Each structure stands twice: as C-alpha cells, then as structure tokens.
CSV table of C-alpha atoms in Angstrom, one decimal:
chain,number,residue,atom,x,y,z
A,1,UNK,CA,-11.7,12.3,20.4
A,2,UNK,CA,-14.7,14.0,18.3
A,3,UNK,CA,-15.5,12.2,15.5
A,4,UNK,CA,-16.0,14.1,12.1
A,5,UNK,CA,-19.5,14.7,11.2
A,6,UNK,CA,-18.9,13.0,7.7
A,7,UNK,CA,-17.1,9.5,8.7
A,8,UNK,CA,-18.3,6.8,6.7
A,9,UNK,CA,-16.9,4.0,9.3
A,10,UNK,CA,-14.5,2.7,5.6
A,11,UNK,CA,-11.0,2.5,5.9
A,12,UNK,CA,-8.5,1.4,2.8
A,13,UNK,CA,-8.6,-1.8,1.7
A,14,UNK,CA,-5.0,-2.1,1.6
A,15,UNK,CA,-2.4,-2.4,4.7
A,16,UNK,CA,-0.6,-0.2,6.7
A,17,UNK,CA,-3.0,2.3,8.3
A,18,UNK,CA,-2.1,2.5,11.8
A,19,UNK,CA,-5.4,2.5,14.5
A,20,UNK,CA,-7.4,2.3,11.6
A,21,UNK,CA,-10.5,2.6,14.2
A,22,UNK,CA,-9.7,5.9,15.0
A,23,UNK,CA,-9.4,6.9,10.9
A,24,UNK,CA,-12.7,5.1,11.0
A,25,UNK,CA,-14.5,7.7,13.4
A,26,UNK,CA,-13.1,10.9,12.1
A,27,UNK,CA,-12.7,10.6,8.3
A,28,UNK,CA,-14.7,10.4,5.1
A,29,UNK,CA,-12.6,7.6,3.0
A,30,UNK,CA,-13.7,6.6,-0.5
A,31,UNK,CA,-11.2,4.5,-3.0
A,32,UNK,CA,-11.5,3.7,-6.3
A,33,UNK,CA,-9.5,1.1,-8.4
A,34,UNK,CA,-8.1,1.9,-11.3
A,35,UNK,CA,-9.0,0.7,-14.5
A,36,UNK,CA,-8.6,1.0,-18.4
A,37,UNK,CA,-5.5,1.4,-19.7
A,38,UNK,CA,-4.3,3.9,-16.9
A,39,UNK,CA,-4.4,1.0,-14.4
A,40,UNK,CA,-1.1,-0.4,-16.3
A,41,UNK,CA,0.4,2.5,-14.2
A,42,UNK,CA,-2.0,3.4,-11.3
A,43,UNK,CA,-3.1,1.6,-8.5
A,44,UNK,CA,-6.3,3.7,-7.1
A,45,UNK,CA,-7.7,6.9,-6.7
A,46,UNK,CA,-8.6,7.8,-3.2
A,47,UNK,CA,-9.6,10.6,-0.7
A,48,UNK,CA,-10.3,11.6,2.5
A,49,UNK,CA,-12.0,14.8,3.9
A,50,UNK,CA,-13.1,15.6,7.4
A,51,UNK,CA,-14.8,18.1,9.6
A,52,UNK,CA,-14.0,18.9,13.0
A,53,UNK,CA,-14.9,20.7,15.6
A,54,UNK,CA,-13.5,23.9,16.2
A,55,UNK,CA,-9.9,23.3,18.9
A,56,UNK,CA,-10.3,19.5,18.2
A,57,UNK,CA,-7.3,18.0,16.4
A,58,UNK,CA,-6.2,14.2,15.3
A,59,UNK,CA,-3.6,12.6,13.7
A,60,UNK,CA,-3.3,10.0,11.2
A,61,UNK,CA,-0.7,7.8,10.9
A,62,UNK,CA,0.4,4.9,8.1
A,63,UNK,CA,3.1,2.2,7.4
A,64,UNK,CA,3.9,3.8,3.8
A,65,UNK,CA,3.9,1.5,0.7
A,66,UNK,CA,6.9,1.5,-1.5
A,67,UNK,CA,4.6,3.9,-4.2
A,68,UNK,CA,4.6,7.5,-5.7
A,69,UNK,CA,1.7,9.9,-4.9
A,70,UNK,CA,0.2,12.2,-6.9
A,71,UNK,CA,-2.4,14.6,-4.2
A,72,UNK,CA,-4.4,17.5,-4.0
A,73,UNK,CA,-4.8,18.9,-0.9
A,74,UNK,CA,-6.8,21.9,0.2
A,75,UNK,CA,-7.7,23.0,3.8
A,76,UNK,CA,-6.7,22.2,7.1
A,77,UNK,CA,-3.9,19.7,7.5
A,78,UNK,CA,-0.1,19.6,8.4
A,79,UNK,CA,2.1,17.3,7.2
A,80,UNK,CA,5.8,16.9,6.4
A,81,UNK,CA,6.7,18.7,2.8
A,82,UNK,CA,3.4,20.5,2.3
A,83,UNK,CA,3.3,24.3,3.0
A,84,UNK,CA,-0.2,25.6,1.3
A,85,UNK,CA,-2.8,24.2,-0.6
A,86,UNK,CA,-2.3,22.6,-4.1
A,87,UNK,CA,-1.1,19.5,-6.1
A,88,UNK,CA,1.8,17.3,-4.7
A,89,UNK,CA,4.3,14.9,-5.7
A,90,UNK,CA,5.3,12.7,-3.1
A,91,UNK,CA,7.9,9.9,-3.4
A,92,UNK,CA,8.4,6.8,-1.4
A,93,UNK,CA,7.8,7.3,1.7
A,94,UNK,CA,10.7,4.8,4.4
A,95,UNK,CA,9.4,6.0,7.8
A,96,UNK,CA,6.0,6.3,9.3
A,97,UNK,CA,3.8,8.8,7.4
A,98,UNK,CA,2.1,11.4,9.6
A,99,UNK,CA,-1.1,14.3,8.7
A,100,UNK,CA,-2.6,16.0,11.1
A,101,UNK,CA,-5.8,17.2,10.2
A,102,UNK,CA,-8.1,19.8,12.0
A,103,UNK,CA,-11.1,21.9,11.0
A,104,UNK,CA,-12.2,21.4,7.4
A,105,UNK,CA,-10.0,19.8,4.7
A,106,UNK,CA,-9.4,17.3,2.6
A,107,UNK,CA,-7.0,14.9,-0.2
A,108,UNK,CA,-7.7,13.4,-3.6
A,109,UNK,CA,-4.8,11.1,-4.4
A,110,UNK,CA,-3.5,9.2,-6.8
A,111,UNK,CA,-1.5,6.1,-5.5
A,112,UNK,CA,0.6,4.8,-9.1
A,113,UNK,CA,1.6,1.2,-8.4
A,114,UNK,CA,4.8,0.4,-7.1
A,115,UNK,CA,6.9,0.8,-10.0
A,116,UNK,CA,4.4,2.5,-12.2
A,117,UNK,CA,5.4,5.9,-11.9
A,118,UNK,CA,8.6,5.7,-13.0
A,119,UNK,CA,7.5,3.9,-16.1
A,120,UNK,CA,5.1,6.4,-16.4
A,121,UNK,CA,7.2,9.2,-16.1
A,122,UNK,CA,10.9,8.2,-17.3
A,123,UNK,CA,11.9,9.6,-14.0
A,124,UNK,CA,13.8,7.5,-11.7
A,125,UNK,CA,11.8,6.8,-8.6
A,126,UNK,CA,14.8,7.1,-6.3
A,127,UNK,CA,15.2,10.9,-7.3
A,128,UNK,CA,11.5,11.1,-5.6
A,129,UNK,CA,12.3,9.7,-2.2
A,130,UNK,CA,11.2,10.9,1.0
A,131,UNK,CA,11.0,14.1,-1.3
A,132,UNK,CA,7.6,15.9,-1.3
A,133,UNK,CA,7.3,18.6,-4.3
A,134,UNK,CA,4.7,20.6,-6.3
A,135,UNK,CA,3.4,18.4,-9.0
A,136,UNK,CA,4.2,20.7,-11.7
A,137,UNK,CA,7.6,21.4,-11.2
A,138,UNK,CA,8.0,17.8,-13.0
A,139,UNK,CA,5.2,16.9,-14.8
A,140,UNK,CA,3.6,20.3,-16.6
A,141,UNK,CA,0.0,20.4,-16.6
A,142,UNK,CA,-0.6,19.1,-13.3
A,143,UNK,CA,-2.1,22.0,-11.1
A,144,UNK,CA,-4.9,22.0,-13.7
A,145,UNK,CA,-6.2,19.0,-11.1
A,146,UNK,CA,-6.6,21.6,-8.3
A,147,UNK,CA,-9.6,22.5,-8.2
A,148,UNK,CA,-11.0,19.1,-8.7
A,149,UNK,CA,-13.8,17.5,-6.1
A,150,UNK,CA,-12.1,16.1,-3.0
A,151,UNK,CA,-14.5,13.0,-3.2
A,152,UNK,CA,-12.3,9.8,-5.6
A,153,UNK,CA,-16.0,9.0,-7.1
A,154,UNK,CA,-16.5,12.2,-8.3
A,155,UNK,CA,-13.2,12.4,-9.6
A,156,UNK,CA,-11.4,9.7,-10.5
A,157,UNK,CA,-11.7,9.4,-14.1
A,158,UNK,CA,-10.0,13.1,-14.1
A,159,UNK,CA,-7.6,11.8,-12.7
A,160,UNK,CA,-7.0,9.0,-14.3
A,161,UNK,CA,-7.1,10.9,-17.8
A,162,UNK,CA,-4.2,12.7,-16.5
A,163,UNK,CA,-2.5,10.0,-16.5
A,164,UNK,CA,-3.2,9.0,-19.9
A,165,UNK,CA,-2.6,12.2,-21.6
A,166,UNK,CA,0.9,12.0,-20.4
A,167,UNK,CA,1.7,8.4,-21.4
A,168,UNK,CA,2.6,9.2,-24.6
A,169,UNK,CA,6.4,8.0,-23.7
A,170,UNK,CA,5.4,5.3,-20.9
A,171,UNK,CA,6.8,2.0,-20.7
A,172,UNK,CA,5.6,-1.2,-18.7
A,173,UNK,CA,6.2,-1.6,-15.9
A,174,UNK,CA,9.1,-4.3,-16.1
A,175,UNK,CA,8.4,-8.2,-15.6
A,176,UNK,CA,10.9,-8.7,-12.8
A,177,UNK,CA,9.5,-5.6,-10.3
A,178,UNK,CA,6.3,-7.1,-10.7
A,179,UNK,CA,7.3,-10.4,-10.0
A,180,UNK,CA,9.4,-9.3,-7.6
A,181,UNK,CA,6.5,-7.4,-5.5
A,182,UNK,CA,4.0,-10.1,-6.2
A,183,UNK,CA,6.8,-12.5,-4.2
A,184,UNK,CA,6.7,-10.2,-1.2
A,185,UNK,CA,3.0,-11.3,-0.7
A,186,UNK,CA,4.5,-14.9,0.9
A,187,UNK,CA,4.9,-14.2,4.4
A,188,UNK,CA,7.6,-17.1,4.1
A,189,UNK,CA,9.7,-14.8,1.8
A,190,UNK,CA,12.3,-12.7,4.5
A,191,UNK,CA,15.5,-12.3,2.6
A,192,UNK,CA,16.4,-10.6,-0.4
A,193,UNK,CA,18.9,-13.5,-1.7
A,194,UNK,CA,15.6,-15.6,-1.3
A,195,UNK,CA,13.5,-12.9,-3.5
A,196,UNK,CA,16.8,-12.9,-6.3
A,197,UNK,CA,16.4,-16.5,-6.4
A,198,UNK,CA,12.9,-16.7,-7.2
A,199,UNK,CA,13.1,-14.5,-9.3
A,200,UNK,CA,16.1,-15.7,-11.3
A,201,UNK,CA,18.4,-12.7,-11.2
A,202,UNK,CA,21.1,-11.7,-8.9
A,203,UNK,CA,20.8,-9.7,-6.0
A,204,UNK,CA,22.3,-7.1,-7.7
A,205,UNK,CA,20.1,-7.2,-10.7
A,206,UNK,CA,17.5,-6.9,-8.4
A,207,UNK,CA,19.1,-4.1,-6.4
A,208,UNK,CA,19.8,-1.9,-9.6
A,209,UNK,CA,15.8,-2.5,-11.2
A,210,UNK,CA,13.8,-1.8,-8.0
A,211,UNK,CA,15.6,1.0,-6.5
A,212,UNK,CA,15.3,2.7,-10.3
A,213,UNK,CA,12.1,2.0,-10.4
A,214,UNK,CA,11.1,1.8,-7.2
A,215,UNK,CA,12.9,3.8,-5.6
A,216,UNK,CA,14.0,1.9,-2.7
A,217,UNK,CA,16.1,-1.0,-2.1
A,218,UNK,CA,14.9,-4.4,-2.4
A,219,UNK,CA,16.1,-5.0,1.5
A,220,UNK,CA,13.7,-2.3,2.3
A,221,UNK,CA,10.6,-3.9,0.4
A,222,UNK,CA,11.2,-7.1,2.6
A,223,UNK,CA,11.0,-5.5,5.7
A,224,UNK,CA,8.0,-3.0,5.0
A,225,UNK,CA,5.8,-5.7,3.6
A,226,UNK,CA,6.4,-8.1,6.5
A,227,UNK,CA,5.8,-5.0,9.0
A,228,UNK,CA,2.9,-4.3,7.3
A,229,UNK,CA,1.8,-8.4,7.7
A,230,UNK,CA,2.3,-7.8,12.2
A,231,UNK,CA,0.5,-4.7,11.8
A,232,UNK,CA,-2.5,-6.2,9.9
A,233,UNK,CA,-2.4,-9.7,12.3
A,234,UNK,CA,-2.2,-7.1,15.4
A,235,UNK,CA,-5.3,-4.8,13.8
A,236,UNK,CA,-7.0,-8.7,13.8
A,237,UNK,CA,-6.1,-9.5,17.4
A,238,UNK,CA,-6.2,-13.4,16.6
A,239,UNK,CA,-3.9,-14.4,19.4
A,240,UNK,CA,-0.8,-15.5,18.4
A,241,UNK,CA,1.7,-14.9,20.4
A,242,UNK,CA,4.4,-12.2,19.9
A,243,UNK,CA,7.4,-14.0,19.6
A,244,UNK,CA,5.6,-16.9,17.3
A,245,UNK,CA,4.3,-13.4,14.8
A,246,UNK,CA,7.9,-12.4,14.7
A,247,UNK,CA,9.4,-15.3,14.0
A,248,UNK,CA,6.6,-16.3,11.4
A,249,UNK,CA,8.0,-12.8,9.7
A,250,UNK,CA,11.3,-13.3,9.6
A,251,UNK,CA,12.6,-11.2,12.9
A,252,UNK,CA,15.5,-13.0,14.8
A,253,UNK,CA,13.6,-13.1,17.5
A,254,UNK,CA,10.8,-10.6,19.6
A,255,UNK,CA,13.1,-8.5,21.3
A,256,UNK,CA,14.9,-7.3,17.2
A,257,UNK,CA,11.0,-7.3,16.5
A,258,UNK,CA,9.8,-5.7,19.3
A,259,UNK,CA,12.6,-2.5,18.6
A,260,UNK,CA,11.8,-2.7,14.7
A,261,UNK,CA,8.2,-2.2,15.4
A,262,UNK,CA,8.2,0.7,18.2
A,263,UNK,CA,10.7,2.1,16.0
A,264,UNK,CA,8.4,2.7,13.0
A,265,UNK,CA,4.9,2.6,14.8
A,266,UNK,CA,5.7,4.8,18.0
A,267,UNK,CA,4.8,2.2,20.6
A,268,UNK,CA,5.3,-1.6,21.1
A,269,UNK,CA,3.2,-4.4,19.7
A,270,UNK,CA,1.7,-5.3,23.0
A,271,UNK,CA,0.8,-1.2,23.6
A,272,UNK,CA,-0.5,-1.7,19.3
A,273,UNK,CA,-2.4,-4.6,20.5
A,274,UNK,CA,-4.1,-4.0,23.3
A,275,UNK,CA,-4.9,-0.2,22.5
A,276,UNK,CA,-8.6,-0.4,21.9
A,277,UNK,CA,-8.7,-1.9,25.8
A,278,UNK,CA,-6.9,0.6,26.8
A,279,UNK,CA,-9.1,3.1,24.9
A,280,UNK,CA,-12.4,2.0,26.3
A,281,UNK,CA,-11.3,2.2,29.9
C-alpha cells in the first residue's frame, strides 16, 4: 500500500483504531484536547487528511466510542451516511466504523464526550444513533464551519466556540454517566449489575440515564470498552495468551471471544495479532 505523502507516523491517543500502523503510513492525524469551558461538553478536536496516488485506495477502520460527532468533510472519501461534502452529525456508532479514502481529502471533527452532546444539545442521544445527518438540520448555524482548515490546530478553537455559542441552554453532564464511564476503565468491571452497584443505582436507573444520554445501552458500553481493552493488548503484542485475554475481559471463554471479536473486527484475534508478520512476508 502507498503511503500518503503527508503521514505524520501519529495515530489517536485514544483506543479503538484498528491496524493503526497502516493509519500511521497513509494519513496526516493531529488531535487537540479540549479545554476552557467547552471541554465540560467536548472531548477533542481532531483531523485527518491524506494524499494519494492516483488508482490507490485504503480503508480505515475503528472500534467506535459510545460519542457523538460533529465533522467536516471535504474531498475524496466514502463512508456510510455521507453523500457530498459538508458538515455532519453523526451519532453513536455500535458496529465497526469504516472510510475509505482515496485521492485528496480530508476531516475536522469534533468528538463531544460520551454524554456531552446530549447535555449540550437537549437532544436525546438515542434519537442520533447509527444515524448520520447534515449538521444543520438540528443545530442551525452549523455549516458556517465548512469552510474551515482541515488541520485540528488551525482550527480548533473555531470549533470549540461553536460549541459555546450554543450552550446557552446546556446542562452537565450528569454525575452518574460520568461515574458510570469512569467505572468501565477497570478491566475487572464485565457486567452491568456490577456497574449498577457501583454506582449505587439500579440497573434500570442506569439503563434509562445512559441510553438518554448516551445513547446506547449500558450492556453495550461494557462490551465496547472491554473490546476496545483486546484490541489495544493485541495492537501491544505482549503475549498473553488468547483464552487468558478473554477471560481477563469478561468473555465465557475464547471460542464466545473469538466470534465476538471476528464479528466486529472482520478477522480473528490470532489473524489481528499476527498481521504485521504476515504483512512483512
């Protein structure tokens, strides 16, 4: 595969990017955190851009996180929900998230925290998922971002003023999602009656607050954030064994692991593994 003439070798700091070498080669990748009083709602600003060579496509693919995405894309890229250039709302993402990019293009995104856009907004996050729509069919003002630089340092504090001139109505985000996501960093932590307890509410306390304001169910966080733990210890390679990664992560046993993972990745942890071998042969 060509790589881009503009890589910088960075990937995101955060999981879930799958064969993140290959995104490495190919791809210009900056991320900035967010800060100031936008950051109550937003996570980052980030983009990518890329130029290749004329007949040479690639793919990207990611492990979604349980957030809302505001983007603006321009250029040469195909992905589910996006039909022409512009500024997109994306919801919560529950399978594997797939662009393919080719020629010249590129994405400046904003990625609100899990949680945050919905206080943000007043709009339920579960009317936003797997739902990909023009920006300012919701939130009026938005397309004014389209014409922005595709680079997050150039950029960023636009975006993040967005934010902040709409905030005029915005709430916190509440206490228990953000206890309740900061929980799902134990890799010990693989049921939701487990994540109720800890919290101190009752599962369907829980249920009812994240899927509002996350948009998914709490079931779902639990097995994306320990699918995104395998994928980040096979990106490491360190050597533990299959079965002893799935059972560390809460899977029955490899085989239910084995299926989960090939079912969201596309191939089998041993062919995730051992696909940089492969690739060098």
């Amino acid at each position: 595969m060509a790589a881009s003439t503009n890589a910088t070798g960075r990937v995101p700091a955060s999981k879930g990017l799958l064969q993140p070498e290959e995104f490495a080669r190919r791809v210009r990748f900056d991320e900035v955190p967010a800060s100031g009083p936008a950051a109550a709602w937003v996570e980052r600003v980030w983009s990518a851009s890329w130029e290749l060579p004329d007949g040479v496509s690639a793919s990207t693919s990611l492990i979604p996180h349980p957030a809302v995405e505001i983007s603006v894309e321009r250029g040469q890229l195909a992905r589910a929900g996006r039909d022409r250039d512009g500024v997109w709302l994306t919801g919560v993402v529950t399978s594997r998230f797939d662009v393919t990019q080719f020629g010249n293009g590129g994405v400046l995104g904003l990625k609100f925290r899990p949680g945050g856009f919905a206080a943000w907004s007043g709009i339920p996050a579960d009317q936003l998922t797997d739902r990909v729509e023009p920006a300012g069919d919701r939130l009026p003002g938005m397309d004014r971002l389209a014409n922005l630089p595709l680079a997050a340092s150039e950029s960023a504090s636009v975006m993040l003023d967005s934010v902040l001139a709409g905030a005029a109505t915005a709430e916190p985000i509440p206490a228990l999602v953000e206890e309740a996501l900061a929980l799902l960093a134990e890799p010990a932590l693989t049921r939701v009656d487990q994540l109720a307890h800890r919290c101190g509410c009752s599962v369907r306390t829980l249920q009812r607050t994240v899927r509002h304001y996350v948009g998914v169910s709490p079931k779902w966080l639990v097995r994306r954030q320990r699918m995104h733990d395998a994928v980040a210890a096979l990106d490491a390679d360190t050597g533990e064994g299959l079965a002893e990664l799935a059972a560390r992560l809460g899977w029955y046993d490899q085989n239910q692991f084995g299926r989960d993972f090939a079912r969201l990745v596309g191939m089998t942890p041993s062919a995730y593994r051992h696909r940089l071998d492969v690739a060098d042969r």
